[in-house]
PDB file of C-alpha atoms in Angstrom:
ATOM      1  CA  UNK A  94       0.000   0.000   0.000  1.00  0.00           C
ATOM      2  CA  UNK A  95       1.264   3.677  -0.232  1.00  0.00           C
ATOM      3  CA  UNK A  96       1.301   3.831   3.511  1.00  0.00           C
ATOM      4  CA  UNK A  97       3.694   0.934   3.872  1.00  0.00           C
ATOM      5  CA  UNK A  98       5.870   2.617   0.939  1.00  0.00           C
ATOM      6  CA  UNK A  99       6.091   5.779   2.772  1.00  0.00           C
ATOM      7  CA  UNK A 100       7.126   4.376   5.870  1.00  0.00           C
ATOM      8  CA  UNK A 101       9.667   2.777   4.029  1.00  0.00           C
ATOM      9  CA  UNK A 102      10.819   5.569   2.294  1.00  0.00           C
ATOM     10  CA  UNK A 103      10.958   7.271   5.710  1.00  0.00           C
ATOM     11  CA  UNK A 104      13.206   4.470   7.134  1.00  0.00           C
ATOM     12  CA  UNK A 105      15.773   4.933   4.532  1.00  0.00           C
ATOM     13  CA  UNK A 106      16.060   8.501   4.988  1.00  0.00           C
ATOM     14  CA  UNK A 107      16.294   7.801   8.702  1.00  0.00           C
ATOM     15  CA  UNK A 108      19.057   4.828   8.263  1.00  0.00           C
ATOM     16  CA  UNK A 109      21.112   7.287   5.801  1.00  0.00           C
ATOM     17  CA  UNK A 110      21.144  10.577   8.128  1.00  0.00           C
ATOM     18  CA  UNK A 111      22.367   7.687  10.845  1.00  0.00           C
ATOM     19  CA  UNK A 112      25.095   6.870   8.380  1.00  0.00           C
ATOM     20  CA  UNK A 113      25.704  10.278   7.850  1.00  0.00           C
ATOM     21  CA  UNK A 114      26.018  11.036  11.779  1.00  0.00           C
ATOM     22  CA  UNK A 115      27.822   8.652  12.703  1.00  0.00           C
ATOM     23  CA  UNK A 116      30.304   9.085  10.003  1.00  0.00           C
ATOM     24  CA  UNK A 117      30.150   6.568   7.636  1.00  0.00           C
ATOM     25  CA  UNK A 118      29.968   7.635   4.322  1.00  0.00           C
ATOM     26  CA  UNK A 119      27.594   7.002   1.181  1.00  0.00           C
ATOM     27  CA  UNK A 120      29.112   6.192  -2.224  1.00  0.00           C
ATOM     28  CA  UNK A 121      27.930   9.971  -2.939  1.00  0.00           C
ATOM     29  CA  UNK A 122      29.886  11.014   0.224  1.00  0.00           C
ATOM     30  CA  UNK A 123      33.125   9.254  -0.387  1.00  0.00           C
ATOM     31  CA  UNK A 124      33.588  10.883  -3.838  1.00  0.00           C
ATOM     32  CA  UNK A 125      32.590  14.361  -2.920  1.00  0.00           C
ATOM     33  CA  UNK A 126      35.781  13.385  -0.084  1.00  0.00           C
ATOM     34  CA  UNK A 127      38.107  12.426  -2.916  1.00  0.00           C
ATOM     35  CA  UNK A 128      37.425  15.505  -4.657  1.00  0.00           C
ATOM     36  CA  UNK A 129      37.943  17.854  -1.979  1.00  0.00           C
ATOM     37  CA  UNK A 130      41.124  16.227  -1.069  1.00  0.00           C
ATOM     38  CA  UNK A 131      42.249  16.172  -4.549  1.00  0.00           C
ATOM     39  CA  UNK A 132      41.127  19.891  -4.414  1.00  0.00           C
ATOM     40  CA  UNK A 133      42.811  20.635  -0.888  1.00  0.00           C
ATOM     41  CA  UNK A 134      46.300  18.748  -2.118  1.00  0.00           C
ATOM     42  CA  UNK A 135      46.642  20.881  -5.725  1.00  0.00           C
ATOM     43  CA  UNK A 136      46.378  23.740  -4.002  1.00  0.00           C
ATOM     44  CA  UNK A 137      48.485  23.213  -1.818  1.00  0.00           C
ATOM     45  CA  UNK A 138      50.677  21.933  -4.477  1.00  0.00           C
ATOM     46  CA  UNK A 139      50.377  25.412  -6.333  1.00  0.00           C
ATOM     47  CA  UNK A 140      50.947  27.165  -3.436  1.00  0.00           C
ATOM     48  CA  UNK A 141      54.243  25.099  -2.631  1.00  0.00           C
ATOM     49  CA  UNK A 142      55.816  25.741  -6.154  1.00  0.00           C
ATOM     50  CA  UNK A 143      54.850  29.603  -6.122  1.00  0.00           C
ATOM     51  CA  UNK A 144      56.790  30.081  -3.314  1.00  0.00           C
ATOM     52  CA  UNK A 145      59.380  27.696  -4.501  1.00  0.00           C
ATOM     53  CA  UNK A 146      59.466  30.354  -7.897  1.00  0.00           C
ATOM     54  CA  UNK A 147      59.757  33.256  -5.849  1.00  0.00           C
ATOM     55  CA  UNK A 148      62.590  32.229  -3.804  1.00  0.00           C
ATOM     56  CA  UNK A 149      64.593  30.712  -6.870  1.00  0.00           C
ATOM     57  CA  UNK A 150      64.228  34.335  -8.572  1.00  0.00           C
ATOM     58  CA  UNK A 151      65.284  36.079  -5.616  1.00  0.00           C
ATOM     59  CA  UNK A 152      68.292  34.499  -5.321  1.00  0.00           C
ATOM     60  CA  UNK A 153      68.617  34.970  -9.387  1.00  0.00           C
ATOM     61  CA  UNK A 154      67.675  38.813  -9.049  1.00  0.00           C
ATOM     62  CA  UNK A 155      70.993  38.201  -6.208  1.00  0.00           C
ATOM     63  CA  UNK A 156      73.353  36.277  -8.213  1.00  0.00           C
ATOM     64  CA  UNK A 157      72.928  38.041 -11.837  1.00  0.00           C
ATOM     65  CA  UNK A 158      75.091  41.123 -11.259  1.00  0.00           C
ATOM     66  CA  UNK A 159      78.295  39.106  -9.639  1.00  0.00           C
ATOM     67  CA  UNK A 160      77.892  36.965 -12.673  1.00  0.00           C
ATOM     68  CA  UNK A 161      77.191  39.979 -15.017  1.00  0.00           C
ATOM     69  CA  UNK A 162      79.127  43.175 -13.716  1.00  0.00           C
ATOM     70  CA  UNK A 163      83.020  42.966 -12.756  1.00  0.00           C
ATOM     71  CA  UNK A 164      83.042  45.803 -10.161  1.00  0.00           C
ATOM     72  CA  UNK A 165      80.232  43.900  -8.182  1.00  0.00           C
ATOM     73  CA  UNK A 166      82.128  40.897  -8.269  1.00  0.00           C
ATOM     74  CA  UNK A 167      84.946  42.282  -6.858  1.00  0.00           C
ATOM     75  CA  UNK A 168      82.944  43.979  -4.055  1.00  0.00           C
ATOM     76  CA  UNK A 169      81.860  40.566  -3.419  1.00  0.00           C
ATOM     77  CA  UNK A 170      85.162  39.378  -3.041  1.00  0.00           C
ATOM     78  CA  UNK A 171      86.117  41.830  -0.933  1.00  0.00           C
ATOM     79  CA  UNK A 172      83.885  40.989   1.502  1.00  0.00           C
ATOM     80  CA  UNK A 173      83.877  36.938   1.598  1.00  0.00           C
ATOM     81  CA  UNK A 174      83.936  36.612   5.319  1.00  0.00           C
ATOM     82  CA  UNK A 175      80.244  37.694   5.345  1.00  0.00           C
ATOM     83  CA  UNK A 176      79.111  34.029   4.109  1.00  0.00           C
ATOM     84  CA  UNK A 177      80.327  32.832   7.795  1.00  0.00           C
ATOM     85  CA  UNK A 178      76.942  35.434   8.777  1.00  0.00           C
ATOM     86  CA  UNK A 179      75.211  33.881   5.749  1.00  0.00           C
ATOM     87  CA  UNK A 180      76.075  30.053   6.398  1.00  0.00           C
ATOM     88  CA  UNK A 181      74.633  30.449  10.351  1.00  0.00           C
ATOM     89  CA  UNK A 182      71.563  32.341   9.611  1.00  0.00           C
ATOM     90  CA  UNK A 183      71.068  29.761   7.196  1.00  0.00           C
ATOM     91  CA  UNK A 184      71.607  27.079   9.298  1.00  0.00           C
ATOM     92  CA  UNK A 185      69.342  28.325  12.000  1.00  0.00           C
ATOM     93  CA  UNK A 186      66.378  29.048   9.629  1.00  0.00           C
ATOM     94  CA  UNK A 187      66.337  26.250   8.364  1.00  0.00           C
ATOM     95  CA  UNK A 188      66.879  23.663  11.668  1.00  0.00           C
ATOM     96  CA  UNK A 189      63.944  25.879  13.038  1.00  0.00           C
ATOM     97  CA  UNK A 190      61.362  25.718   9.855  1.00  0.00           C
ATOM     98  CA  UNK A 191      62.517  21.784   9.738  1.00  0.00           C
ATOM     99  CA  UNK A 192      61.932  20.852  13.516  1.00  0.00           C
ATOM    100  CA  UNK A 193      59.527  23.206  14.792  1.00  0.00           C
ATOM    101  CA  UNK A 194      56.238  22.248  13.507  1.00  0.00           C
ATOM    102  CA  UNK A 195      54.436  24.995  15.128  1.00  0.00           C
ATOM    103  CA  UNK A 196      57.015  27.689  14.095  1.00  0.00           C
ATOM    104  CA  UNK A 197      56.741  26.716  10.049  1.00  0.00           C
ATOM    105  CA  UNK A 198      52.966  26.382  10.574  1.00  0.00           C
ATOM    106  CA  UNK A 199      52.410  29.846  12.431  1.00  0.00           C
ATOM    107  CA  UNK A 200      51.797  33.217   9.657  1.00  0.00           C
ATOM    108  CA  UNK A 201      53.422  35.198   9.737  1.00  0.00           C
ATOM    109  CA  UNK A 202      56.783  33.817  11.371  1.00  0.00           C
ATOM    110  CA  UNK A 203      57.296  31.000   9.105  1.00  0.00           C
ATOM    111  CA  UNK A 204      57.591  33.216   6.035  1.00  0.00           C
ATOM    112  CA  UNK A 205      60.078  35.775   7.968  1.00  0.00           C
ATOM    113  CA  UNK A 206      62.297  32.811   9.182  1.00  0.00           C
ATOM    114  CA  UNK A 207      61.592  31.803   4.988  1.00  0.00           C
ATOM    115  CA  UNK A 208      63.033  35.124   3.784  1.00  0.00           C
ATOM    116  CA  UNK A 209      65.367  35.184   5.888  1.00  0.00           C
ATOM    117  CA  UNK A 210      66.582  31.673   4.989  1.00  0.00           C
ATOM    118  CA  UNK A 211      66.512  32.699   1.037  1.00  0.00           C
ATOM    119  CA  UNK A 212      68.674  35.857   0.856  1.00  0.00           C
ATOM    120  CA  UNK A 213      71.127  34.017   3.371  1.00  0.00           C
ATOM    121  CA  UNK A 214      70.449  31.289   0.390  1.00  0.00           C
ATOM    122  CA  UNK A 215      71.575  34.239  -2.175  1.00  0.00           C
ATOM    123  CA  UNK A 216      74.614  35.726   0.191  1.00  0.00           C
ATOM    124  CA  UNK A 217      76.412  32.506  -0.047  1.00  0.00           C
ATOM    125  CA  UNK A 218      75.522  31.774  -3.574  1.00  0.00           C
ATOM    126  CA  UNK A 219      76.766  35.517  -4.785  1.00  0.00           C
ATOM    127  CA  UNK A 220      80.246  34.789  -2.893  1.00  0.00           C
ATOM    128  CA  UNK A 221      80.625  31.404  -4.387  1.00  0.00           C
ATOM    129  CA  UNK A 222      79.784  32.353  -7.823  1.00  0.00           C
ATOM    130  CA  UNK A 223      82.193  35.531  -7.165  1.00  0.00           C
ATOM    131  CA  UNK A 224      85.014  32.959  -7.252  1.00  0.00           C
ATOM    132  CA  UNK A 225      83.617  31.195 -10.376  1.00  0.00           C
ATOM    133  CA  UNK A 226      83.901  32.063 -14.009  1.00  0.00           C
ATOM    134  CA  UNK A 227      80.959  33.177 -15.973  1.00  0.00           C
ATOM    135  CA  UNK A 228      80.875  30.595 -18.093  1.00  0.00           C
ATOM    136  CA  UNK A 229      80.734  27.836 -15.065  1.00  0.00           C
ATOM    137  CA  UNK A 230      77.477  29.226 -13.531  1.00  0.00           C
ATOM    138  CA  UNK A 231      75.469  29.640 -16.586  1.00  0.00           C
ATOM    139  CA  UNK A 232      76.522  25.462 -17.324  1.00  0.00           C
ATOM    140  CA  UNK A 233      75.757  24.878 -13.974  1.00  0.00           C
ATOM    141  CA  UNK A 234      72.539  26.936 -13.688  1.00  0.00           C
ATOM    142  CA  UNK A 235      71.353  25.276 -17.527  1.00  0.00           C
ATOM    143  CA  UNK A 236      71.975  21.879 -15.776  1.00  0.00           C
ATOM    144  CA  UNK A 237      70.624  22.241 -12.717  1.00  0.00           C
ATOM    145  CA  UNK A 238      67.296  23.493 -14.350  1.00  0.00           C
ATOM    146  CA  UNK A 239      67.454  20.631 -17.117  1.00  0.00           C
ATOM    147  CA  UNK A 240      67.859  18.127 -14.346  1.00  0.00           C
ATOM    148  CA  UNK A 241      65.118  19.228 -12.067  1.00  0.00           C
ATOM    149  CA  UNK A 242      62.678  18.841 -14.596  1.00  0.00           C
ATOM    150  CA  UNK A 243      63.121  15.494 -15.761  1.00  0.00           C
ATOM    151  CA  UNK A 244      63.574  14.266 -12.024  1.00  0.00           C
ATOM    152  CA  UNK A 245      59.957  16.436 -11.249  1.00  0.00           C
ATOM    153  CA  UNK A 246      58.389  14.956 -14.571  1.00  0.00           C
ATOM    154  CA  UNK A 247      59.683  11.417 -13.430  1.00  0.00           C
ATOM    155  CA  UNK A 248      59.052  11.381  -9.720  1.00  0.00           C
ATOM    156  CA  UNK A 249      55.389  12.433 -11.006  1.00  0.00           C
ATOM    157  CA  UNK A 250      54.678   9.863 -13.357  1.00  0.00           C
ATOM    158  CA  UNK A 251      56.443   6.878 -12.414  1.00  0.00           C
ATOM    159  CA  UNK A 252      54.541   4.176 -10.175  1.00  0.00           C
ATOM    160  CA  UNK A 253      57.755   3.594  -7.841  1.00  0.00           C
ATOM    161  CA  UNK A 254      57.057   4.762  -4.594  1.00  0.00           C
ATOM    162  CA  UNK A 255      60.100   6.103  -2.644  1.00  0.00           C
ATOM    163  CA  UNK A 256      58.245   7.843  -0.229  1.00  0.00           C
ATOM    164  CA  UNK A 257      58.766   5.309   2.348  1.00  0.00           C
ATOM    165  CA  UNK A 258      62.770   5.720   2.237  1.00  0.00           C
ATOM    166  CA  UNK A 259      63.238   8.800   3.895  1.00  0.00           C
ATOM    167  CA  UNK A 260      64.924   7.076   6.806  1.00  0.00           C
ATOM    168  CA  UNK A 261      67.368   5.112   4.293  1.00  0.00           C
ATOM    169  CA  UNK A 262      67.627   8.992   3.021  1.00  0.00           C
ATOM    170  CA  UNK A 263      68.797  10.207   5.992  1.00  0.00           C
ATOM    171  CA  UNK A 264      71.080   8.045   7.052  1.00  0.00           C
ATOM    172  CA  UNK A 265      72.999   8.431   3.922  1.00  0.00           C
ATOM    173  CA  UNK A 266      72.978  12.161   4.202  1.00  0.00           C
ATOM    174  CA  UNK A 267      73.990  11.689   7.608  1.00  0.00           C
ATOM    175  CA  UNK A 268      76.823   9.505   6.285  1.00  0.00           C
ATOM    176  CA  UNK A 269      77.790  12.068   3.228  1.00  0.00           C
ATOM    177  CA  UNK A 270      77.906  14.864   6.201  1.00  0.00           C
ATOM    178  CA  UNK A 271      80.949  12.871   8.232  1.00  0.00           C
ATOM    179  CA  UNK A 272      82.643  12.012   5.263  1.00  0.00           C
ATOM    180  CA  UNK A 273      82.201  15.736   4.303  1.00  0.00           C
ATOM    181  CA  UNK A 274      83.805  16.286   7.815  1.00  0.00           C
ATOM    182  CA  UNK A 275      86.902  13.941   7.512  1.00  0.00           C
ATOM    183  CA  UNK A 276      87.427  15.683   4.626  1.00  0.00           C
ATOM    184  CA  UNK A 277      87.756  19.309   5.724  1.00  0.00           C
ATOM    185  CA  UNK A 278      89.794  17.992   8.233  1.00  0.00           C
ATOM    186  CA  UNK A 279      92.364  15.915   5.911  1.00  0.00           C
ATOM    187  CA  UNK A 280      92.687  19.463   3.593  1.00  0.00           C
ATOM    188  CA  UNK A 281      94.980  20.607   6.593  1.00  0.00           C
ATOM    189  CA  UNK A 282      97.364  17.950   5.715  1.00  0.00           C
ATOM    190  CA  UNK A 283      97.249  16.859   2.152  1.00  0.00           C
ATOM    191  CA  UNK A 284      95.692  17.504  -1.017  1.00  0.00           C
ATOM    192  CA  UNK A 285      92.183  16.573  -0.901  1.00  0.00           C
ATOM    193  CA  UNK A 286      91.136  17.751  -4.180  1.00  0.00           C
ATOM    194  CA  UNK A 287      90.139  14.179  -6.170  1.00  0.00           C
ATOM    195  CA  UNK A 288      88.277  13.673  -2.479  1.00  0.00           C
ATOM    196  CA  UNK A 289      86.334  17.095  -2.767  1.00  0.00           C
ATOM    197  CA  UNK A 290      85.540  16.296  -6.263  1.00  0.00           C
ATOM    198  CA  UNK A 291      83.914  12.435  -5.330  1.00  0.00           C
ATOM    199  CA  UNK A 292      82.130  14.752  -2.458  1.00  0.00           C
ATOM    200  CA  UNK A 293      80.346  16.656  -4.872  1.00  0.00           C
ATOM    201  CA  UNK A 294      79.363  13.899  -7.298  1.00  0.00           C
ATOM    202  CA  UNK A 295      77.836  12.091  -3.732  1.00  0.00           C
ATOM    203  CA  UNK A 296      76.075  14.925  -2.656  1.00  0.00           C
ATOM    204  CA  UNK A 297      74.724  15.383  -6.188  1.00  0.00           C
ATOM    205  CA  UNK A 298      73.167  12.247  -6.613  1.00  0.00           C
ATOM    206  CA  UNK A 299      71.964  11.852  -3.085  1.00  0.00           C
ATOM    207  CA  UNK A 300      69.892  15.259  -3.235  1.00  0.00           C
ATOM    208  CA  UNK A 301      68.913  14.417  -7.045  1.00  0.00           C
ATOM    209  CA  UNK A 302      67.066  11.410  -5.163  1.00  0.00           C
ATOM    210  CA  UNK A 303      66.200  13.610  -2.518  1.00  0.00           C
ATOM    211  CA  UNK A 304      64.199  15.586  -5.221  1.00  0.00           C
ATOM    212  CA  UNK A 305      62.002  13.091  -6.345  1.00  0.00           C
ATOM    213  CA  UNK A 306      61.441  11.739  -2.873  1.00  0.00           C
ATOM    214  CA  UNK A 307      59.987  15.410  -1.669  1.00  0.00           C
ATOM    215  CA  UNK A 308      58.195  15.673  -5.078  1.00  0.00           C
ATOM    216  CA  UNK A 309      56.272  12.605  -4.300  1.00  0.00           C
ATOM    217  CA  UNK A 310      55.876  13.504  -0.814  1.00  0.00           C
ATOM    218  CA  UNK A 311      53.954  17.060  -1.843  1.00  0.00           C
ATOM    219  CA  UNK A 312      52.119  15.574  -4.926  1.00  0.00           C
ATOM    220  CA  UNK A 313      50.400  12.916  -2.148  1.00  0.00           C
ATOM    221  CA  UNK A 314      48.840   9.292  -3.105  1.00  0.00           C
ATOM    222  CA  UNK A 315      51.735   7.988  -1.654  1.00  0.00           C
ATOM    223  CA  UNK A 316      52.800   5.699   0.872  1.00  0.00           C
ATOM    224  CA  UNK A 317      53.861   9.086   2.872  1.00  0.00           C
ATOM    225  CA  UNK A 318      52.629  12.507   2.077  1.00  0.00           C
ATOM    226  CA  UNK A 319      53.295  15.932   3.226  1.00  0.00           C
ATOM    227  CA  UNK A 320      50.263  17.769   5.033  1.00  0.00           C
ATOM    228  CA  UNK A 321      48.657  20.499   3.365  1.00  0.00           C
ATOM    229  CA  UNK A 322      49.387  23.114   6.212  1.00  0.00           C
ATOM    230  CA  UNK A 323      52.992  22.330   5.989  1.00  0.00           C
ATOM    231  CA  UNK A 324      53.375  24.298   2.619  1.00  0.00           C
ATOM    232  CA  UNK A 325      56.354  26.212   4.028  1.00  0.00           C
ATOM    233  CA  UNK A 326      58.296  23.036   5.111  1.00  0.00           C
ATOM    234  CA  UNK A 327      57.586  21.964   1.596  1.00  0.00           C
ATOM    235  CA  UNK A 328      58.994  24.389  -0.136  1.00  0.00           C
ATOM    236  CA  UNK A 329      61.996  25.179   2.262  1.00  0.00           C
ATOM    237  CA  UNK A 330      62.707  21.186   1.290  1.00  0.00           C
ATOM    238  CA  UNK A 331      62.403  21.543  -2.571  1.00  0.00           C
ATOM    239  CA  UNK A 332      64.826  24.674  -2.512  1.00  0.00           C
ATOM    240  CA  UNK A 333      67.639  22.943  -0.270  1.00  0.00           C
ATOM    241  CA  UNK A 334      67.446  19.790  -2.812  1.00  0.00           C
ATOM    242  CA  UNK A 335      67.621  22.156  -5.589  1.00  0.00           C
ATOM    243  CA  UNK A 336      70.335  24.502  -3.988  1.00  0.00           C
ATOM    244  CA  UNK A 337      72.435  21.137  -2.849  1.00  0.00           C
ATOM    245  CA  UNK A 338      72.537  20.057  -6.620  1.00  0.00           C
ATOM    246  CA  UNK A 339      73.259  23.419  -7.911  1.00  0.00           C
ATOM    247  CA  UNK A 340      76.161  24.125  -5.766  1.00  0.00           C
ATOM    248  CA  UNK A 341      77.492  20.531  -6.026  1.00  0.00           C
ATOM    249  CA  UNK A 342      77.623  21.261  -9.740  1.00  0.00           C
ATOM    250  CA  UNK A 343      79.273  24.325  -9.607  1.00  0.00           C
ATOM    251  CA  UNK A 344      82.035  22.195  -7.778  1.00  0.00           C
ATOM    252  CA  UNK A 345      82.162  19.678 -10.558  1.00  0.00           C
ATOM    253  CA  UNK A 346      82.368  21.824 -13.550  1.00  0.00           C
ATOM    254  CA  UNK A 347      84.815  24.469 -12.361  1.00  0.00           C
ATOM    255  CA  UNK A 348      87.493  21.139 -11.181  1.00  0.00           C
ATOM    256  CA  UNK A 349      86.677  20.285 -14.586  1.00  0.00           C
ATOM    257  CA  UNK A 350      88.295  23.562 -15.950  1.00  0.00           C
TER     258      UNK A 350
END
């Protein structure tokens, strides 16, 4: 009878606002979830790789006149001790946006300790390039940029998951840091040079891998995945991989001259 189908009809809508309350979640529901997550992760994902943008160009905007003009490289040279300054603030900004959670989280601190942390970035990157022919940064810089994009465009598209090696990661970065170490040491006493030069070709390769392991970490549907609110950490991450490579090639091609 139609009363018997109404009551029916009631129940369902009853049972499903249950659901609904209780948390469970209808076909319907769990799609409009996926969406909004997959909504929620690209933009955080844009917002990661503007900021990534506008940190790379501010330490261009830095570098390009030590590179370019001769009287501003020799200013720079002048005054090398100031990367000592550079090197700590650099240091500290980074430890503290890396282990303080609430710090990187927490507008509008995290993005002073962040521009603090990228013209420190710049500093020591305008007095190593003042030591460095022309012709060595621009090969660097063309590599560097050639290389990140292939390792963004592969980390994206392949189905190997190295999200769950971070702690393989850092144990090999802790291990690249002492042998770093050993080596400043040894320079006091012999000619380390073929040693500084394996260095750079380690640290190279280990934050090349390091590169595609944060990539898949921000781009989620992995294994491990950043969190949306930690778009500062994110970034701060994908500029230290790209800075290590950068700087590690600048190494390599001026032994090579």
């Amino acid at each position: 009878s139609m009363a018997e189908e109404e009551k029916a009809e009631e129940k369902k809508v009853d049972k499903s606002q249950e659901d609904v309350e209780e948390g469970k979640r209808t076909p319907a529901g769990a799609s409009n979830m996926r969406f909004d997550n997959a909504s929620i992760r690209a933009r955080f994902v844009r917002k990661v790789f503007t900021i990534l943008t506008i940190m790379i160009l501010v330490n261009c905007l830095m570098v390009a006149p030590v590179v370019v003009i001769e009287s501003v490289r020799s200013l720079v040279s002048q005054y090398r001790w100031v990367i000592l300054i550079a090197f700590l603030v650099f240091a500290v900004t980074s430890c503290t946006l890396m282990c303080c959670q609430s710090v990187a989280r927490h507008f509008p601190c995290n993005f002073i300790l962040l521009a603090l942390f990228t013209l420190s970035a710049g500093v020591i990157l305008m007095v190593i390039c003042a030591e460095l022919p022309p012709h060595t940064i621009v090969l660097a810089l063309v590599t560097t940029c050639l290389t990140c994009t292939a390792i963004i465009i592969f980390a994206s598209q392949t189905t190997c998951d190295i999200t769950g090696c971070g702690f393989i990661l850092f144990v090999a970065c802790i291990a690249v840091m002492i042998f770093g170490i050993c080596i400043g040491i040894l320079s006091f006493f012999m000619d380390v040079h073929w040693l500084s030069i394996a260095l750079s070709a380690v640290v190279c390769i280990l934050f090349m891998i390091y590169l595609a392991y944060d990539i898949q970490m921000i781009l989620g549907g992995r294994k491990h995945e950043i969190s949306p609110e930690e778009y500062v950490f994110a970034a701060l991450c994908l500029f230290i991989d790209i800075f290590e490579i950068f700087t590690s090639l600048l190494n390599l091609f001026n032994a090579a001259n």
